[in-house]
């Protein structure tokens, strides 16, 4: 029955992740952005906690946790630095097409070797073909992706409408500036005659993979939005104008309230969708809706966080401009806002007569 | 590093997922409750609500809907009866269950939900603060209803709505009793109530601390001037204004007796009602919004509009917002069930859900076009009904003030 208590174990995981994020990521937020990566010691700590293979099956050296653990961990990491969260995770969302279309065997075969403490961190990257242009000729792929949040790609997983591909060779990267998430790197990716090393087909699998990918991005967004809310609220309580803290002018008090409400609501949608995935319920529409709602929240919270700091917010001395840019950047993938709404809307309109909004049943 | 188990040489989290306790599901027993409410809703509640809306007046107290309601055993007090003769309480409903039922009820007709016989709004106050003798006297006839009976709670005044601290109905000690003078308005079921719990003040200059609640029985001299208001929507229940003109009640009618009242207890009596009430109103708004969305979707399908991306987008947005509003309600209720503070969450659910409910009925109206202008479509009724959800139990603006006091210590 409805219960939001994560229980001791999950609470401990969240608490541990939060301490790590606050101690290792927050202080180095600009440093990581400039360096386009995180330091080896931070990465070692991340792996030590077991966060690198959070959702990887235990047989493949992972922690074998589910979507709910993922969204909670992502929120904690991204509340410190969403770019670093991506940089630290060798696998990220690339797991989902392999897990949903290929199963444990495919996961182990293609991703197993990426886990571990090599001197240089390897990266698997997921590209949704909705965000790119590709031509498939026989066993080869040609095409371009305008942006991937990485400076190196050891394994590329491509998610189509009813199939997924694995590519490891013929990947050309051009380093670009990146609008946000620079701690993870930023590249334009080109494939020229890249051999398809594996191909999985399943329209249902693609939908589930996309649902999990959207929740991955949405939960990072939740973290960024939380950081923006917390930082700007604290500032508004310190900064005085017209004889009182600016938070005590009702126009700002209500704005801060609306930001917090938007965050709380989106977070509940994200967690519910993750719970549905773990419980084995259909979650495609719910995950798409959760992503859309989080993006909508970010349209309010990102710019408002900057607004509350006024001129200071526009300067890079404060992190709110970074939160605004990164919230936007995280909203761009998997077809973005419109594709999420289209997927959710189509499923609703072809669904049952009454929009019961699901009481948790199948 | 603490961890659940460790792989040799490493310390990792390794917890079986089934031990996580988060659960967004609704259990079988609650789903059965909801299925029952849906059945009654379809057969009884929706037709009764439409009838009242068409007539532009509340259903009369002897209407068959009410007799069937009490015949089903509904409308009984939660009080278990006098000492020595307590009845079996049966399974207690959680707040989360009550909220889901409040949503389902409002889906079929929100006005009827308020018109239903029973103690209604003041029940929590009487149970929480009333003396044993008061429970026996005022709740006794609600243990088993021999006929449809109502009670009601009167806080709102022409000059004091959400600002509950500003009420001016005065209570003056007179020998061994109290004399009440003042005017109340927008009080649900007041003219048909056996008794009214009237919120009054001993001294309007002393704010909350001076407030008290009094039982005023229907036949009490000085209680009168009942006027049933004409409303835009929610016509199924009466919203009534009335006067207290040198209305004398015995000392035993002061809720909780004299000893109760030290410090701010009087005002807290009222606020307790509001605290429990906000998520219920929010759930009502979700129910109304959901009804509008279902109707809108049915209309779009019947008129082959679901192929239009703009229509799909709008339906998608409303389904998403309603789902979110529901989760906000359930979160507030879940906290209440755990006896954890839920002030911010309750206000958030109310502020958000009322807004979303309004948007959902608006979407419905825009989708059905001139059909909505005719004045006889269910969506048009829902559009009129839902507005009140952003007003009663504190407007959206008042909710934001409450939230701000907690988030940024907004001064009063």
XYZ file of C-alpha atoms in Angstrom:
774
model
C 0.000 0.000 0.000
C 1.067 3.558 -0.742
C 4.259 4.171 1.201
C 6.985 6.691 0.431
C 9.397 5.426 3.061
C 12.458 4.087 1.232
C 13.350 1.762 4.082
C 16.672 1.597 5.876
C 18.819 0.143 3.128
C 17.779 2.517 0.408
C 17.939 5.453 2.816
C 21.502 4.439 3.658
C 22.434 4.282 -0.016
C 20.938 7.743 -0.561
C 22.683 9.125 2.510
C 26.037 7.700 1.452
C 25.640 9.064 -2.061
C 24.705 12.453 -0.678
C 27.780 12.639 1.542
C 29.980 11.625 -1.355
C 28.370 14.198 -3.637
C 28.588 17.004 -1.093
C 32.169 16.271 -0.139
C 33.673 15.287 -3.473
C 31.566 16.911 -6.197
C 30.098 20.189 -4.933
C 33.401 21.860 -4.017
C 34.929 20.901 -7.375
C 31.952 21.904 -9.483
C 33.663 24.590 -11.587
C 36.946 22.718 -11.629
C 35.292 19.639 -13.162
C 33.515 21.833 -15.678
C 36.775 23.390 -16.836
C 38.727 20.126 -16.750
C 35.954 18.298 -18.630
C 36.188 15.459 -16.199
C 36.542 14.402 -12.600
C 39.728 13.532 -10.765
C 40.852 9.880 -10.486
C 40.523 9.977 -6.703
C 36.876 11.020 -6.965
C 36.262 8.240 -9.451
C 37.913 5.716 -7.154
C 35.642 6.778 -4.297
C 32.625 6.513 -6.564
C 33.547 2.975 -7.535
C 34.379 2.056 -3.979
C 30.833 2.882 -2.882
C 29.544 0.642 -5.651
C 27.839 3.360 -7.651
C 29.592 2.595 -10.928
C 27.571 -0.520 -11.618
C 24.448 0.388 -9.687
C 21.981 -1.288 -12.033
C 24.363 -3.829 -13.545
C 23.516 -7.427 -12.699
C 25.492 -8.785 -9.777
C 26.931 -11.507 -12.037
C 28.495 -8.761 -14.164
C 30.044 -7.122 -11.113
C 27.262 -4.645 -10.447
C 25.053 -3.950 -7.454
C 21.963 -5.273 -9.224
C 19.694 -2.484 -8.029
C 16.622 -1.221 -9.823
C 15.161 1.952 -11.224
C 14.075 3.417 -7.922
C 17.599 3.183 -6.548
C 18.804 4.737 -9.799
C 16.555 7.768 -9.640
C 17.349 8.396 -5.979
C 21.087 8.104 -6.549
C 20.940 10.277 -9.666
C 19.127 13.001 -7.758
C 21.828 13.072 -5.092
C 24.679 13.129 -7.584
C 23.127 15.740 -9.842
C 22.201 17.941 -6.897
C 25.953 18.395 -6.677
C 27.077 18.149 -10.305
C 25.057 16.525 -13.077
C 28.008 16.609 -15.489
C 30.178 14.766 -12.993
C 27.364 12.250 -12.457
C 27.584 11.396 -16.159
C 31.380 11.434 -16.210
C 31.624 9.049 -13.267
C 29.278 6.429 -14.644
C 31.008 4.256 -17.270
C 27.713 2.751 -18.410
C 24.854 5.136 -17.776
C 21.768 4.797 -19.922
C 23.576 2.585 -22.461
C 22.594 -0.278 -20.187
C 18.901 -0.043 -20.945
C 18.670 -1.102 -24.620
C 21.072 -3.962 -23.974
C 19.186 -5.103 -20.869
C 15.713 -4.722 -22.360
C 16.429 -6.070 -25.853
C 19.386 -8.354 -25.285
C 19.070 -9.474 -21.677
C 21.760 -10.273 -19.121
C 23.927 -12.014 -21.639
C 24.152 -8.954 -23.879
C 24.756 -6.726 -20.877
C 27.600 -8.888 -19.674
C 29.137 -9.270 -23.106
C 29.121 -5.637 -24.141
C 29.287 -3.767 -20.860
C 30.977 -6.125 -18.410
C 34.459 -5.054 -19.456
C 33.688 -1.385 -18.917
C 33.324 -1.829 -15.185
C 36.540 -1.794 -13.244
C 39.372 0.509 -12.387
C 41.383 1.065 -15.499
C 43.712 4.004 -15.473
C 41.536 5.726 -18.036
C 37.815 5.489 -17.636
C 35.943 3.956 -20.498
C 32.553 5.252 -21.466
C 29.508 3.656 -23.035
C 27.150 6.177 -24.597
C 23.518 5.878 -25.577
C 22.169 7.803 -28.547
C 18.468 7.926 -29.260
C 18.055 7.958 -33.045
C 15.368 10.577 -32.571
C 18.206 12.958 -31.777
C 20.332 12.055 -34.789
C 20.426 11.250 -38.481
C 21.605 7.822 -39.523
C 21.617 5.636 -42.590
C 21.954 1.908 -42.265
C 23.574 0.153 -45.226
C 23.873 -3.556 -44.795
C 25.935 -4.079 -41.662
C 27.232 -0.555 -41.527
C 26.031 2.722 -40.148
C 26.647 6.249 -41.346
C 25.405 9.295 -39.610
C 25.831 12.200 -37.257
C 24.901 13.093 -33.724
C 25.093 16.813 -32.940
C 26.085 16.246 -29.301
C 27.002 13.514 -26.890
C 28.057 14.307 -23.293
C 31.441 12.558 -23.578
C 34.973 13.150 -24.781
C 35.523 9.464 -25.482
C 33.156 6.729 -26.585
C 34.257 3.128 -26.184
C 30.885 1.636 -26.865
C 27.987 3.276 -28.653
C 24.445 1.996 -28.252
C 21.872 3.352 -30.664
C 18.184 3.197 -29.886
C 15.822 3.183 -32.870
C 12.047 2.785 -33.106
C 12.008 -0.997 -32.892
C 15.651 -1.980 -32.705
C 18.957 -1.194 -31.047
C 22.506 -1.350 -32.375
C 25.923 -1.716 -30.820
C 28.894 0.007 -32.452
C 32.501 0.155 -31.282
C 34.490 1.160 -34.340
C 34.292 3.881 -36.918
C 33.317 6.428 -34.290
C 34.715 9.901 -34.919
C 34.499 12.524 -32.231
C 34.948 16.230 -32.592
C 35.394 17.995 -29.298
C 32.881 20.803 -28.890
C 32.170 23.328 -26.196
C 28.873 21.949 -24.954
C 26.039 24.050 -23.548
C 26.167 22.290 -20.235
C 27.320 19.112 -18.487
C 30.872 19.891 -19.607
C 32.297 17.850 -16.745
C 31.173 14.828 -18.767
C 32.808 16.142 -21.929
C 31.044 17.170 -25.123
C 31.494 15.916 -28.649
C 29.886 15.872 -32.037
C 29.831 12.253 -33.118
C 30.111 10.959 -36.657
C 29.889 7.372 -37.860
C 31.430 6.524 -41.235
C 30.910 2.963 -42.330
C 30.827 1.894 -38.730
C 30.294 -1.867 -38.465
C 27.205 -2.904 -36.545
C 28.516 -5.382 -34.016
C 25.171 -6.378 -32.590
C 21.582 -5.713 -33.494
C 18.551 -6.378 -31.303
C 14.948 -6.130 -32.414
C 11.922 -5.606 -30.208
C 9.527 -2.684 -30.348
C 8.371 -3.389 -26.793
C 11.963 -3.583 -25.616
C 12.713 -0.221 -27.203
C 9.779 1.355 -25.393
C 10.968 0.042 -22.071
C 14.538 1.059 -22.750
C 13.382 4.528 -23.669
C 11.273 4.702 -20.505
C 14.277 3.878 -18.359
C 16.483 6.293 -20.299
C 13.985 9.084 -19.785
C 13.906 8.369 -16.074
C 17.699 8.474 -16.022
C 17.670 11.966 -17.507
C 14.631 13.052 -15.483
C 16.210 12.048 -12.186
C 19.403 13.938 -13.009
C 17.180 16.900 -13.797
C 15.447 16.543 -10.434
C 18.813 16.796 -8.738
C 19.783 19.934 -10.659
C 16.417 21.520 -9.917
C 16.745 20.727 -6.237
C 20.131 22.414 -6.189
C 18.703 25.461 -7.962
C 15.782 25.664 -5.513
C 17.955 25.232 -2.440
C 20.642 27.646 -3.509
C 18.325 30.432 -4.597
C 16.136 30.055 -1.513
C 19.120 30.309 0.819
C 20.314 33.370 -1.074
C 16.892 34.992 -0.891
C 16.940 34.655 2.879
C 20.323 36.359 3.166
C 20.093 39.066 0.567
C 18.255 42.147 1.729
C 16.467 44.751 -0.368
C 14.004 47.444 0.632
C 14.673 46.728 4.272
C 14.103 42.993 4.505
C 15.299 39.679 3.103
C 14.111 39.510 -0.485
C 12.416 36.175 0.337
C 10.021 38.155 2.513
C 8.601 40.082 -0.397
C 5.521 38.100 -1.277
C 6.281 38.132 -5.010
C 9.464 36.178 -4.323
C 8.032 34.084 -1.488
C 5.316 32.820 -3.809
C 7.798 32.219 -6.633
C 9.966 30.150 -4.287
C 6.857 28.259 -3.181
C 5.839 27.518 -6.759
C 9.364 26.337 -7.577
C 9.331 23.946 -4.647
C 5.876 22.660 -5.581
C 6.961 22.043 -9.166
C 10.012 20.146 -7.941
C 8.099 18.019 -5.425
C 5.419 17.119 -7.954
C 7.849 16.155 -10.689
C 9.898 14.105 -8.255
C 6.839 12.088 -7.220
C 6.071 11.326 -10.862
C 9.647 10.223 -11.496
C 9.711 7.981 -8.445
C 6.332 6.478 -9.218
C 7.399 5.618 -12.761
C 10.627 4.077 -11.442
C 8.629 2.043 -8.946
C 6.426 0.815 -11.789
C 9.472 -0.317 -13.730
C 10.816 -2.216 -10.735
C 7.380 -3.749 -10.105
C 7.151 -4.897 -13.724
C 4.129 -2.733 -14.562
C 3.825 -0.940 -17.894
C 5.619 2.342 -17.391
C 6.198 3.821 -20.843
C 3.523 6.504 -20.624
C 4.338 7.219 -16.985
C 8.066 7.595 -17.624
C 7.452 9.829 -20.634
C 5.046 11.945 -18.574
C 7.509 12.130 -15.685
C 10.225 13.343 -18.059
C 7.856 15.911 -19.578
C 6.781 17.174 -16.171
C 10.364 17.456 -14.982
C 11.257 19.435 -18.086
C 8.286 21.679 -17.451
C 9.454 22.183 -13.866
C 12.919 23.025 -15.153
C 11.502 25.752 -17.384
C 10.303 27.457 -14.220
C 13.061 26.567 -11.784
C 16.172 26.966 -13.964
C 15.602 30.581 -15.015
C 13.937 31.524 -11.716
C 16.977 30.379 -9.778
C 19.041 32.882 -11.763
C 16.329 35.529 -11.466
C 16.289 35.372 -7.670
C 19.995 36.202 -7.582
C 19.500 39.041 -10.041
C 22.770 40.291 -11.560
C 24.776 37.919 -9.406
C 22.830 35.010 -10.840
C 24.056 35.867 -14.324
C 27.676 35.717 -13.188
C 29.623 32.495 -13.002
C 30.687 33.222 -9.434
C 27.472 31.526 -8.411
C 26.304 28.101 -9.598
C 22.721 29.016 -10.521
C 23.629 29.887 -14.119
C 25.207 26.431 -14.397
C 22.052 24.841 -13.007
C 19.976 26.730 -15.557
C 22.159 25.652 -18.476
C 22.444 22.078 -17.327
C 18.741 21.698 -16.642
C 18.171 22.838 -20.192
C 20.817 20.507 -21.583
C 19.400 17.494 -19.762
C 15.996 18.322 -21.236
C 17.222 18.053 -24.811
C 17.699 14.290 -25.176
C 15.486 11.337 -26.129
C 13.471 13.572 -28.440
C 13.040 16.104 -25.644
C 9.815 17.564 -24.346
C 7.667 17.132 -27.442
C 8.549 13.494 -28.082
C 7.885 12.661 -24.445
C 4.476 14.307 -24.638
C 3.726 12.656 -27.955
C 4.563 9.190 -26.620
C 2.557 9.698 -23.436
C -0.367 11.298 -25.297
C -0.558 8.560 -27.898
C -0.562 5.855 -25.247
C -3.327 7.679 -23.368
C -5.504 8.221 -26.400
C -5.252 4.585 -27.450
C -5.613 3.311 -23.901
C -8.668 2.428 -21.831
C -11.868 4.441 -21.938
C -11.396 5.995 -18.554
C -8.149 7.669 -17.599
C -7.910 6.044 -14.211
C -4.443 7.487 -13.819
C -3.554 4.052 -12.567
C -4.159 2.947 -9.038
C -1.010 0.871 -9.227
C -2.656 -1.963 -11.100
C -1.336 -3.305 -14.368
C 32.010 2.483 4.495
C 28.876 0.745 5.624
C 27.339 -1.655 3.183
C 24.887 -4.505 3.110
C 27.283 -7.158 1.993
C 30.656 -7.083 0.432
C 32.275 -8.599 -2.563
C 35.766 -9.738 -1.497
C 38.203 -6.907 -1.732
C 35.499 -4.329 -2.287
C 32.797 -2.720 -0.304
C 29.634 -2.367 -2.287
C 25.971 -1.893 -1.791
C 24.294 -5.144 -2.478
C 20.712 -5.108 -1.313
C 17.899 -7.182 -2.686
C 15.401 -4.778 -4.241
C 12.418 -6.506 -2.666
C 13.514 -5.150 0.693
C 12.939 -1.590 -0.444
C 9.757 -0.334 1.070
C 8.649 2.402 -1.312
C 5.278 1.429 -2.714
C 3.125 3.497 -5.034
C 0.584 0.697 -5.284
C -2.918 0.521 -3.896
C -3.728 -2.702 -2.094
C -6.562 -5.061 -2.873
C -8.748 -4.023 0.077
C -8.569 -0.346 -0.928
C -9.259 -1.171 -4.542
C -12.390 -2.964 -3.418
C -13.442 0.087 -1.430
C -12.909 2.200 -4.523
C -14.816 -0.200 -6.737
C -17.748 0.041 -4.306
C -17.604 3.828 -4.366
C -17.498 3.740 -8.168
C -20.608 1.596 -8.303
C -22.573 3.873 -5.941
C -21.151 6.846 -7.778
C -22.458 5.728 -11.114
C -25.862 4.599 -9.858
C -26.650 7.121 -7.161
C -24.282 10.042 -6.818
C -23.955 11.275 -10.405
C -27.745 11.247 -11.099
C -28.476 13.007 -7.795
C -25.873 15.666 -8.508
C -27.207 16.282 -12.003
C -30.762 16.534 -10.675
C -29.789 19.183 -8.130
C -27.824 21.099 -10.752
C -30.764 21.061 -13.158
C -33.167 22.186 -10.423
C -30.731 24.854 -9.261
C -31.426 23.849 -5.659
C -30.213 21.298 -3.099
C -32.116 18.040 -2.920
C -34.771 18.253 -0.179
C -33.901 16.468 3.111
C -36.526 13.792 2.455
C -35.213 12.985 -1.042
C -34.954 9.292 -1.854
C -31.221 9.650 -2.413
C -30.713 10.467 1.281
C -33.015 7.707 2.551
C -31.200 5.150 0.429
C -27.907 6.589 1.673
C -28.706 5.916 5.321
C -30.374 2.609 4.476
C -26.975 1.455 3.203
C -25.637 2.213 6.671
C -23.732 5.299 5.568
C -23.577 8.594 7.430
C -22.905 7.081 10.857
C -20.562 8.739 13.281
C -17.068 7.408 13.831
C -17.756 7.714 17.562
C -17.996 4.275 19.109
C -20.792 5.048 21.549
C -21.010 5.635 25.280
C -18.711 3.885 27.732
C -19.810 0.365 28.502
C -21.751 0.146 25.246
C -19.022 0.751 22.676
C -19.671 -0.752 19.292
C -17.128 -2.664 17.257
C -15.102 -0.044 15.409
C -14.489 -2.287 12.397
C -11.467 -1.652 10.210
C -10.264 1.919 10.532
C -9.756 3.814 7.307
C -6.367 5.341 6.777
C -6.075 8.917 5.603
C -4.716 7.659 2.308
C -7.807 5.506 1.839
C -10.087 8.402 2.759
C -8.356 10.614 0.219
C -8.729 8.054 -2.542
C -12.404 7.740 -1.656
C -12.771 11.525 -1.584
C -11.332 11.603 -5.091
C -13.605 8.849 -6.345
C -16.666 10.470 -4.748
C -15.931 13.835 -6.338
C -15.411 12.128 -9.687
C -19.144 11.315 -9.655
C -20.344 14.476 -7.916
C -18.562 16.640 -5.439
C -21.634 18.571 -4.283
C -23.449 15.427 -3.238
C -20.454 14.460 -1.140
C -21.046 17.520 1.029
C -24.840 17.085 1.038
C -24.596 13.538 2.390
C -26.184 13.060 5.825
C -23.863 12.657 8.779
C -21.953 14.737 11.302
C -19.621 15.936 8.556
C -17.085 18.676 9.116
C -17.304 19.098 12.936
C -16.925 15.394 13.677
C -13.164 15.518 14.126
C -13.398 18.461 16.508
C -16.054 16.832 18.640
C -14.206 13.538 18.739
C -10.928 15.221 19.549
C -12.023 17.926 21.951
C -15.556 17.158 23.100
C -16.365 15.855 26.572
C -17.890 12.395 26.959
C -21.245 14.028 27.748
C -21.048 16.152 24.594
C -20.268 13.147 22.443
C -23.241 11.336 23.903
C -25.562 14.285 23.474
C -24.517 15.394 20.007
C -23.179 12.280 18.331
C -25.589 9.780 19.917
C -28.279 10.206 17.287
C -25.658 9.600 14.587
C -24.730 6.139 15.875
C -27.651 4.693 13.935
C -29.559 7.141 11.789
C -33.336 6.824 12.141
C -33.719 9.439 9.423
C -31.295 11.566 7.400
C -29.599 13.851 9.910
C -26.968 16.515 9.501
C -24.672 18.597 11.650
C -22.429 21.411 10.538
C -19.511 23.625 11.431
C -19.816 27.399 11.155
C -16.614 29.378 10.898
C -16.869 31.639 7.866
C -18.377 35.105 8.245
C -19.147 37.821 5.732
C -15.993 39.643 6.898
C -13.780 36.629 7.601
C -13.122 33.905 5.066
C -9.712 32.339 4.955
C -8.524 34.709 7.697
C -10.114 32.555 10.365
C -8.505 34.561 13.143
C -10.635 37.570 12.208
C -14.090 36.210 13.049
C -16.301 38.569 15.027
C -19.250 36.456 16.208
C -19.207 37.174 19.894
C -19.683 34.884 22.857
C -20.534 36.525 26.162
C -20.746 34.738 29.486
C -24.209 35.066 30.949
C -24.763 33.400 34.297
C -24.275 29.689 33.722
C -24.588 30.002 29.944
C -23.349 31.882 26.932
C -24.952 34.476 24.676
C -23.927 34.390 21.030
C -24.274 37.273 18.594
C -23.113 37.436 15.018
C -23.589 36.386 11.418
C -22.245 33.338 9.613
C -22.231 32.651 5.902
C -21.544 29.948 3.289
C -22.194 27.231 5.879
C -22.877 23.806 4.379
C -26.113 22.070 5.442
C -26.818 24.661 8.162
C -30.593 24.923 7.749
C -31.088 21.173 7.889
C -28.582 20.497 10.677
C -29.672 19.143 14.076
C -26.941 21.295 15.585
C -24.317 23.749 14.438
C -20.858 23.998 15.925
C -20.389 27.770 15.936
C -16.957 29.324 16.174
C -17.094 32.542 18.177
C -14.776 34.877 20.015
C -14.773 36.116 23.589
C -12.929 39.223 22.474
C -12.344 40.078 18.805
C -9.276 42.165 19.717
C -7.522 39.128 21.178
C -7.370 37.034 18.025
C -7.109 33.321 18.080
C -6.618 32.751 21.773
C -10.074 34.138 22.499
C -11.951 31.805 20.145
C -14.329 29.082 21.316
C -16.692 26.656 19.641
C -20.305 26.204 20.802
C -22.980 23.674 20.006
C -26.126 25.491 18.920
C -29.166 23.297 18.496
C -31.562 23.955 15.701
C -34.498 25.080 17.849
C -32.465 27.509 19.958
C -34.198 30.902 20.180
C -32.112 33.573 18.478
C -30.783 31.219 15.794
C -32.492 32.167 12.562
C -32.517 34.221 9.391
C -31.485 31.196 7.352
C -30.875 32.063 3.746
C -29.809 29.432 1.237
C -27.405 31.109 -1.186
C -27.619 30.790 -4.951
C -24.306 29.442 -6.201
C -22.500 29.134 -9.526
C -21.955 25.414 -8.987
C -22.014 22.683 -6.359
C -25.760 23.198 -6.158
C -26.367 19.818 -4.564
C -25.666 21.076 -1.060
C -26.923 24.157 0.640
C -24.571 26.962 1.517
C -26.452 28.955 4.060
C -26.085 32.215 5.883
C -27.728 32.693 9.264
C -27.843 35.010 12.249
C -27.218 34.548 15.942
C -29.283 37.145 17.746
C -28.848 36.956 21.521
C -28.769 33.237 21.086
C -28.369 31.619 24.516
C -26.715 28.229 24.960
C -26.025 26.429 28.250
C -22.472 26.168 29.632
C -22.437 22.489 28.691
C -22.481 23.520 25.013
C -18.985 24.985 25.042
C -16.918 22.444 23.122
C -14.562 20.682 25.503
C -15.874 22.563 28.543
C -14.189 25.523 30.221
C -11.055 23.710 31.293
C -10.028 22.975 27.735
C -9.480 26.565 26.983
C -6.162 27.841 28.013
C -3.770 29.370 25.541
C -4.683 29.036 21.902
C -6.714 25.831 22.068
C -9.808 27.528 20.682
C -8.217 28.494 17.447
C -6.410 25.217 17.156
C -9.812 23.561 17.231
C -10.628 25.264 13.988
C -7.203 24.813 12.474
C -7.299 21.107 13.182
C -10.334 20.870 10.910
C -8.532 22.813 8.232
C -5.413 20.697 8.470
C -7.290 17.475 7.926
C -9.460 19.101 5.316
C -6.985 20.486 2.831
C -5.852 17.226 1.231
C -9.496 16.145 1.043
C -10.389 19.233 -0.978
C -7.316 18.579 -3.093
C -8.481 15.001 -3.692
C -11.920 16.348 -4.594
C -10.333 18.639 -7.168
C -8.418 15.705 -8.647
C -11.662 13.728 -8.864
C -13.503 16.535 -10.631
C -10.577 17.053 -12.969
C -10.426 13.365 -13.749
C -14.130 13.310 -14.578
C -13.618 16.250 -16.935
C -10.649 14.554 -18.558
C -12.543 11.302 -19.100
C -15.432 13.238 -20.652
C -13.041 15.244 -22.806
C -11.334 12.099 -24.024
C -14.674 10.441 -24.773
C -15.727 13.533 -26.723
C -12.442 13.644 -28.630
C -12.814 9.989 -29.552
C -16.451 10.327 -30.583
C -15.560 13.278 -32.808
C -12.380 11.709 -34.153
C -10.142 14.357 -32.686
C -7.506 12.126 -31.081
C -5.567 12.126 -34.351
C -4.854 15.799 -33.738
C -1.512 16.214 -32.000
C -2.703 19.401 -30.322
C -5.622 17.557 -28.750
C -3.404 14.662 -27.674
C -0.915 17.087 -26.160
C -3.542 18.766 -24.067
C -5.010 15.495 -22.862
C -1.529 14.272 -22.025
C -0.692 17.384 -20.027
C -3.872 17.142 -17.970
C -3.483 13.433 -17.243
C 0.067 14.118 -16.093
C -0.868 17.055 -13.888
C -3.772 15.175 -12.331
C -1.536 12.221 -11.593
C 0.954 14.561 -9.974
C -1.744 16.294 -7.934
C -3.006 12.945 -6.733
C 0.473 11.923 -5.610
C 0.807 15.213 -3.732
C -2.497 14.465 -1.936
C -1.470 10.944 -1.069
C 1.866 12.160 0.215
C 0.094 14.551 2.605
C -2.252 11.762 3.702
C 0.559 9.279 4.117
C 2.353 11.712 6.432
C -0.848 12.186 8.430
C -1.181 8.416 8.786
C 2.330 8.315 10.197
C 1.469 11.237 12.476
C 4.178 13.319 10.894
C 3.833 17.032 10.291
C 2.188 17.598 6.930
C 1.445 21.304 6.970
C 3.492 22.181 3.887
C 2.536 19.036 1.995
C -1.168 19.514 2.763
C -1.075 23.100 1.531
C 0.922 22.156 -1.536
C -1.552 19.437 -2.479
C -4.422 21.864 -2.127
C -2.765 24.723 -4.018
C -1.713 22.455 -6.853
C -4.763 20.216 -7.183
C -7.268 23.067 -7.212
C -5.330 24.708 -10.028
C -4.995 21.477 -11.978
C -8.680 20.612 -11.532
C -9.568 24.012 -12.925
C -7.272 23.500 -15.900
C -8.715 20.062 -16.628
C -12.290 21.343 -16.767
C -11.104 24.261 -18.882
C -9.487 21.868 -21.324
C -12.789 19.989 -21.457
C -14.717 23.166 -22.222
C -12.294 24.198 -24.934
C -12.435 20.779 -26.522
C -16.214 20.591 -26.704
C -16.554 24.132 -28.053
C -20.095 25.440 -28.461
C -21.484 22.260 -26.918
C -20.081 23.666 -23.699
C -21.927 26.919 -24.265
C -25.305 25.152 -24.181
C -25.192 24.751 -20.396
C -26.311 21.130 -20.281
C -23.042 19.223 -20.672
C -21.434 17.502 -17.725
C -18.117 19.236 -18.444
C -19.819 22.616 -18.177
C -21.138 21.652 -14.739
C -17.704 20.413 -13.659
C -16.211 23.695 -14.849
C -18.557 25.591 -12.510
C -18.161 23.135 -9.638
C -14.385 22.951 -9.494
C -13.749 26.668 -8.956
C -14.759 26.361 -5.317
C -11.896 23.942 -4.690
C -9.464 26.854 -4.963
C -11.480 28.845 -2.442
C -12.738 26.634 0.386
C -10.380 25.599 3.208
C -8.090 28.457 2.293
C -7.588 29.912 -1.187
C -4.588 29.052 -3.314
C -3.050 32.324 -2.170
C -3.542 31.459 1.497
C -1.942 28.063 0.889
C 1.068 29.814 -0.604
C 1.307 32.043 2.446
C 1.302 28.972 4.685
C 3.945 27.252 2.569
C 6.068 30.422 2.461
C 5.986 30.765 6.237
C 7.682 27.407 6.388
C 9.959 27.636 3.370
C 11.268 31.154 3.886
C 9.802 32.124 7.265
C 7.576 34.700 5.592
C 6.485 36.966 8.436
C 2.792 37.057 9.254
